[in-house]
Amino acid sequence: MRYYSIGIFKKTNISLLILFVLFSLTSLTGCVDEDQYADNPKGNFEALWSIIDQHYCFFDYKAQQYGLDWNEVHTRYAKQINGEMTDAQLFEVLGNMLSELRDGHVNMYSSFDVARNWSWHENYPSNVSDSLITKYLGTDYKIANGMKYRVLDDNIGYIRCSTFEGKLGSGNLDEIMSSLLLTRGLIIDIRDNTGGMMTSAEEFAARFTNKKLLVGYMQHKTGKGHDDFSSLQEQYLEPSTGIRWQKSVIILTNRSVYSAANEFVKYMKCCPNVMTVGDKTGGGAGMPFSSEIPIGWGIRFSACPIFDKNKASTEFGIAPDYKVDMTTTDFYHGKDTIIEFARNLLSK
């Protein structure tokens, strides 16, 4: 029988290693002691449950929100484990167990599937239409650093920011801001932006404040207990040294705004002259770390909680200032209800 030590980054998975390196630049957890588990269904089940039990960061919060009891989860799922299971059957049971966390940053990676919980957006209206966004952008829009932008016919600036996966360049942001300076106000459409680099979200938000702002707090896991965390550490947004926007801004959101994009909304709600319109964001307020179980499947999970400036968790999303849903009538008339609502606000 083979035995494996379970710890952070024990075996091969280059993408997970890169992910860890990226996130470890901004946050660190305590050391991870290694436990021994066999490479069989029971060993893999116990390894996975223990990794999450010792390092996941939202147990108390989710116990309060919907009664999550990780010990009860162990009891319930342990009954489904037996030595005759196929890998596919084991993957299904372990994936179902992870879904109890209701966390989009929790995944399990095998050679044949990825276990995920996307209920944060799949259970809600999409509130966005690519075909309508294309109609509003037209064909003569500009593109810089992956962002599409133009001036709408009522002299309102529109920026389509669909991801933060790439590094935002200061020069590109200067060009975008310069191009839209003479407009009456700005719409930043981040619907369906599922995140990427926190630094890009911060770089963009820094264009909308003239002074240093307290935007939130962060904690680090310091031990195996569910309550073992460092003290809260302040997060500050420093004003950019480039062109900074001084007029009204409206951020368009939907349930697929997640992770770094969720952080962007958190930052922007601390800036002056900013409103949010659309649906509640999807959330994702835990910095993800990675590990592995004996069978070789990679595990990603939230290990470092971050909070807003009021020390409240945004794990389950940020409510908009104006809740607006897309209507079928507007869609069939070629109008984006949420963009039109924002244009009306900026016109007042």
Coordinates of C-alpha atoms in Angstrom, one line a residue:
M1 CA 0.0 0.0 0.0
R2 CA 1.4 3.4 -0.9
Y3 CA 1.3 6.3 1.5
Y4 CA 1.7 9.9 0.7
S5 CA 2.4 13.1 2.7
I6 CA -0.3 15.7 2.1
G7 CA 0.9 19.3 2.0
I8 CA 0.8 22.4 -0.1
F9 CA 2.3 21.7 -3.6
K10 CA 3.5 18.2 -3.0
K11 CA 3.4 16.9 -6.6
T12 CA 3.2 18.0 -10.2
N13 CA 0.7 20.5 -11.5
I14 CA 2.5 23.5 -13.0
S15 CA -0.7 25.6 -13.4
L16 CA -1.5 25.2 -9.7
L17 CA 2.1 26.1 -8.8
I18 CA 1.9 29.2 -10.9
L19 CA -1.4 30.1 -9.3
F20 CA 0.2 29.7 -5.8
V21 CA 3.2 31.9 -6.7
L22 CA 0.9 34.6 -8.0
F23 CA -1.2 34.7 -4.9
S24 CA 1.6 34.2 -2.5
L25 CA 3.0 37.5 -3.6
T26 CA 0.1 39.2 -1.8
S27 CA -0.6 36.8 1.0
L28 CA 1.0 34.1 3.0
T29 CA -0.5 31.4 5.3
G30 CA 1.1 29.6 8.2
C31 CA 3.2 26.5 7.7
V32 CA 1.4 23.3 6.7
D33 CA 2.1 20.2 8.7
E34 CA 2.1 17.0 6.8
D35 CA -0.2 14.0 7.5
Q36 CA 0.0 10.5 6.1
Y37 CA -2.9 9.1 4.0
A38 CA -3.1 6.0 1.9
D39 CA -3.8 6.2 -1.9
N40 CA -7.2 4.4 -1.7
P41 CA -10.8 5.8 -1.6
K42 CA -10.8 6.1 2.2
G43 CA -7.3 7.7 2.3
N44 CA -8.1 10.2 -0.4
F45 CA -11.4 11.1 1.3
E46 CA -9.7 11.7 4.6
A47 CA -6.9 13.6 3.0
L48 CA -9.3 15.9 1.2
W49 CA -11.6 16.5 4.2
S50 CA -8.5 17.2 6.4
I51 CA -6.9 19.7 4.0
I52 CA -10.1 21.7 3.9
D53 CA -10.7 21.3 7.6
Q54 CA -7.3 22.7 8.5
H55 CA -6.9 25.4 5.8
Y56 CA -10.3 26.6 4.5
C57 CA -11.1 30.1 5.7
F58 CA -14.9 30.5 5.7
F59 CA -16.2 27.9 8.1
D60 CA -17.5 30.3 10.7
Y61 CA -19.0 32.6 8.1
K62 CA -20.8 29.8 6.3
A63 CA -22.0 28.3 9.5
Q64 CA -23.7 31.6 10.2
Q65 CA -25.0 32.0 6.6
Y66 CA -26.5 28.6 5.9
G67 CA -25.5 26.2 8.8
L68 CA -22.4 24.6 7.3
D69 CA -21.1 21.9 9.7
W70 CA -17.9 20.3 8.3
N71 CA -17.9 17.5 10.9
E72 CA -21.4 16.6 9.9
V73 CA -20.3 16.7 6.2
H74 CA -17.6 14.2 7.1
T75 CA -20.1 11.8 8.7
R76 CA -22.5 12.0 5.8
Y77 CA -20.0 11.6 3.0
A78 CA -17.8 8.9 4.7
K79 CA -20.8 6.5 4.4
Q80 CA -20.5 6.9 0.6
I81 CA -16.9 5.7 0.5
N82 CA -15.9 2.1 -0.1
G83 CA -12.9 0.2 -1.4
E84 CA -14.6 -0.9 -4.6
M85 CA -15.2 2.6 -6.0
T86 CA -13.9 3.5 -9.4
D87 CA -12.0 6.8 -9.8
A88 CA -15.0 8.3 -11.5
Q89 CA -17.3 7.4 -8.6
L90 CA -14.8 8.7 -6.0
F91 CA -14.4 11.9 -8.0
E92 CA -18.2 12.4 -7.9
V93 CA -18.5 11.9 -4.2
L94 CA -15.5 14.1 -3.3
G95 CA -16.7 16.8 -5.7
N96 CA -20.2 16.7 -4.1
M97 CA -18.5 17.1 -0.7
L98 CA -16.6 20.1 -1.8
S99 CA -19.8 21.7 -3.2
E100 CA -21.1 21.9 0.4
L101 CA -18.7 24.9 0.8
R102 CA -20.7 26.8 -1.9
D103 CA -17.4 28.5 -3.0
G104 CA -16.4 29.2 -6.6
H105 CA -12.8 29.2 -5.6
V106 CA -13.0 25.6 -4.5
N107 CA -12.1 23.1 -7.3
M108 CA -10.7 19.6 -7.7
Y109 CA -8.8 18.8 -10.9
S110 CA -8.4 15.3 -12.3
S111 CA -7.2 14.2 -15.8
F112 CA -10.9 13.7 -16.8
D113 CA -12.9 16.5 -15.1
V114 CA -13.0 19.6 -12.9
A115 CA -15.2 19.6 -9.8
R116 CA -16.7 23.1 -9.3
N117 CA -19.6 24.9 -7.7
W118 CA -20.8 27.7 -10.0
S119 CA -24.1 28.3 -8.2
W120 CA -23.0 31.9 -7.6
H121 CA -24.0 32.6 -11.2
E122 CA -25.7 29.6 -12.6
N123 CA -28.8 30.0 -10.3
Y124 CA -29.4 33.6 -11.4
P125 CA -30.4 35.5 -14.5
S126 CA -27.4 36.4 -16.7
N127 CA -28.4 40.0 -17.0
V128 CA -26.0 40.5 -19.9
S129 CA -26.2 39.9 -23.7
D130 CA -23.0 39.8 -25.8
S131 CA -25.1 40.7 -28.9
L132 CA -26.4 43.9 -27.3
I133 CA -23.0 44.9 -26.0
T134 CA -21.7 44.5 -29.6
K135 CA -24.5 46.7 -30.8
Y136 CA -23.6 49.5 -28.3
L137 CA -19.9 49.2 -29.2
G138 CA -20.6 49.3 -32.9
T139 CA -17.6 48.6 -35.2
D140 CA -15.4 51.7 -34.6
Y141 CA -14.7 51.3 -30.9
K142 CA -11.1 51.4 -29.7
I143 CA -9.2 48.6 -27.9
A144 CA -6.4 49.0 -25.3
N145 CA -5.1 46.4 -22.9
G146 CA -8.0 44.2 -23.7
M147 CA -10.6 46.8 -22.8
K148 CA -13.0 48.1 -25.5
Y149 CA -14.2 51.7 -25.3
R150 CA -16.0 54.4 -27.1
V151 CA -18.1 57.6 -26.7
L152 CA -21.9 56.8 -26.9
D153 CA -24.1 59.1 -29.0
D154 CA -25.3 61.0 -25.8
N155 CA -21.6 61.9 -25.0
I156 CA -21.2 59.3 -22.3
G157 CA -18.0 57.2 -22.2
Y158 CA -18.4 53.5 -22.2
I159 CA -15.7 50.9 -21.3
R160 CA -16.2 47.2 -21.6
C161 CA -13.8 45.4 -19.2
S162 CA -14.6 41.7 -19.4
T163 CA -11.5 40.3 -17.5
F164 CA -8.7 41.2 -15.2
E165 CA -6.5 38.2 -16.3
G166 CA -3.9 40.5 -18.0
K167 CA -1.7 43.2 -16.4
L168 CA -3.2 46.6 -17.0
G169 CA -0.6 49.1 -18.3
S170 CA -0.5 52.6 -17.0
G171 CA 0.1 54.1 -20.4
N172 CA -3.0 52.3 -21.8
L173 CA -5.2 53.6 -19.0
D174 CA -3.9 57.1 -19.7
E175 CA -4.9 56.8 -23.4
I176 CA -8.3 55.5 -22.5
M177 CA -8.9 58.3 -19.9
S178 CA -7.7 60.9 -22.3
S179 CA -10.0 59.7 -25.0
L180 CA -13.0 60.0 -22.8
L181 CA -12.2 63.2 -20.9
L182 CA -14.7 65.4 -22.6
T183 CA -17.7 63.0 -22.0
R184 CA -20.4 63.8 -19.4
G185 CA -19.8 60.7 -17.4
L186 CA -18.4 57.1 -17.6
I187 CA -20.0 53.7 -17.7
I188 CA -17.6 50.8 -16.8
D189 CA -19.2 47.5 -17.8
I190 CA -17.7 44.6 -15.9
R191 CA -20.6 42.1 -16.3
D192 CA -19.3 38.5 -16.7
N193 CA -15.9 39.6 -15.5
T194 CA -14.9 36.5 -13.4
G195 CA -11.6 38.1 -12.2
G196 CA -7.9 37.5 -12.7
M197 CA -5.2 39.6 -11.2
M198 CA -6.0 41.6 -8.1
T199 CA -3.2 44.0 -9.0
S200 CA -5.1 44.9 -12.3
A201 CA -8.3 45.5 -10.4
E202 CA -6.4 47.8 -8.0
E203 CA -4.5 49.6 -10.9
F204 CA -7.8 50.4 -12.6
A205 CA -9.6 51.5 -9.4
A206 CA -6.6 53.8 -8.5
R207 CA -7.8 56.1 -11.4
F208 CA -10.8 57.1 -9.5
T209 CA -9.5 58.6 -6.2
N210 CA -7.3 61.6 -5.4
K211 CA -6.4 60.4 -2.0
K212 CA -5.4 57.2 -0.2
L213 CA -8.5 55.2 0.8
L214 CA -9.1 52.4 3.3
V215 CA -10.9 49.9 1.1
G216 CA -10.9 46.7 3.2
Y217 CA -9.1 44.3 5.4
M218 CA -7.3 40.9 5.0
Q219 CA -6.5 38.0 7.3
H220 CA -4.1 35.1 7.1
K221 CA -4.6 31.5 8.4
T222 CA -2.1 30.9 11.2
G223 CA -3.0 27.4 12.4
K224 CA -5.2 24.3 11.8
G225 CA -8.2 25.5 13.9
H226 CA -11.2 27.0 12.1
D227 CA -10.6 30.2 14.2
D228 CA -6.8 30.5 13.8
F229 CA -6.3 33.8 11.9
S230 CA -4.0 36.7 12.1
S231 CA -5.4 40.1 13.1
L232 CA -7.1 42.1 10.4
Q233 CA -4.7 44.0 8.2
E234 CA -5.8 47.1 6.4
Q235 CA -6.0 47.3 2.6
Y236 CA -5.4 50.8 1.1
L237 CA -6.0 52.1 -2.4
E238 CA -3.4 54.6 -3.4
P239 CA -4.3 57.2 -6.1
S240 CA -2.7 56.6 -9.5
T241 CA 0.1 58.9 -10.7
G242 CA -1.5 58.9 -14.1
I243 CA -4.7 60.6 -15.4
R244 CA -7.4 60.3 -12.7
W245 CA -11.2 60.5 -13.5
Q246 CA -13.1 63.3 -11.7
K247 CA -16.6 62.9 -13.1
S248 CA -19.4 60.5 -12.3
V249 CA -18.9 56.8 -12.9
I250 CA -21.3 53.9 -13.0
I251 CA -20.2 50.3 -12.7
L252 CA -22.4 47.7 -14.3
T253 CA -22.5 44.4 -12.5
N254 CA -24.1 41.0 -12.6
R255 CA -23.8 37.6 -10.8
S256 CA -20.8 36.6 -12.8
V257 CA -18.7 39.4 -11.4
Y258 CA -16.3 37.4 -9.2
S259 CA -13.0 37.2 -7.4
A260 CA -10.7 40.1 -8.5
A261 CA -13.7 41.8 -10.3
N262 CA -15.6 41.5 -7.0
E263 CA -12.7 43.3 -5.4
F264 CA -12.7 46.0 -8.0
V265 CA -16.3 46.7 -7.1
K266 CA -15.3 46.8 -3.4
Y267 CA -12.6 49.3 -4.2
M268 CA -14.8 51.5 -6.4
K269 CA -17.6 51.7 -3.8
C270 CA -15.0 53.6 -1.6
C271 CA -14.3 56.1 -4.4
P272 CA -16.2 59.4 -4.9
N273 CA -18.8 59.9 -7.6
V274 CA -19.3 56.1 -8.1
M275 CA -22.5 54.2 -8.3
T276 CA -23.2 50.5 -9.1
V277 CA -26.1 49.4 -11.3
G278 CA -27.3 45.9 -12.2
D279 CA -27.4 42.7 -10.2
K280 CA -25.5 41.7 -7.0
T281 CA -22.0 40.5 -7.7
G282 CA -21.1 36.8 -7.4
G283 CA -18.6 37.3 -4.6
G284 CA -15.4 35.2 -4.1
A285 CA -13.6 36.9 -1.2
G286 CA -11.1 34.2 -0.4
M287 CA -7.6 34.2 -1.8
P288 CA -7.2 30.7 -3.3
F289 CA -4.4 28.3 -2.4
S290 CA -3.7 24.8 -3.8
S291 CA -2.9 21.4 -2.6
E292 CA -3.1 17.7 -3.7
I293 CA -4.5 14.4 -2.5
P294 CA -2.7 11.0 -2.8
I295 CA -4.4 10.0 -6.1
G296 CA -2.8 13.1 -7.7
W297 CA -5.9 15.3 -8.1
G298 CA -5.2 18.9 -7.5
I299 CA -7.3 20.9 -5.0
R300 CA -7.9 24.7 -4.9
F301 CA -9.6 26.4 -2.0
S302 CA -10.1 29.7 -0.2
A303 CA -7.5 30.1 2.5
C304 CA -7.2 33.9 3.1
P305 CA -10.3 35.9 3.8
I306 CA -10.7 39.5 2.7
F307 CA -13.3 42.0 3.9
D308 CA -14.8 45.4 2.9
K309 CA -14.0 48.7 4.7
N310 CA -16.8 47.9 7.2
K311 CA -15.1 44.5 8.0
A312 CA -18.0 42.7 6.4
S313 CA -17.3 39.6 4.1
T314 CA -18.1 40.0 0.4
E315 CA -17.8 36.2 -0.1
F316 CA -21.4 36.0 -1.3
G317 CA -21.3 39.2 -3.3
I318 CA -21.9 43.0 -3.2
A319 CA -25.3 44.5 -3.6
P320 CA -25.6 47.2 -6.3
D321 CA -26.8 50.8 -5.5
Y322 CA -29.5 50.3 -8.1
K323 CA -30.9 46.8 -8.7
V324 CA -31.8 46.5 -12.3
D325 CA -32.6 43.4 -14.4
M326 CA -32.6 43.0 -18.1
T327 CA -36.1 42.9 -19.5
T328 CA -37.2 40.7 -22.4
T329 CA -39.1 43.6 -24.0
D330 CA -35.9 45.8 -24.1
F331 CA -33.9 42.9 -25.4
Y332 CA -36.3 42.4 -28.4
H333 CA -36.1 46.1 -29.0
G334 CA -32.3 46.0 -29.1
K335 CA -31.9 47.8 -25.8
D336 CA -29.7 46.8 -22.9
T337 CA -31.9 47.7 -19.9
I338 CA -28.9 48.1 -17.5
I339 CA -26.9 50.3 -19.9
E340 CA -30.0 52.5 -20.5
F341 CA -30.6 52.9 -16.8
A342 CA -27.0 54.0 -16.3
R343 CA -27.2 56.5 -19.2
N344 CA -30.4 58.0 -17.7
L345 CA -28.6 58.3 -14.3
L346 CA -25.7 60.1 -15.8
S347 CA -28.0 62.4 -17.8
K348 CA -29.7 63.8 -14.7

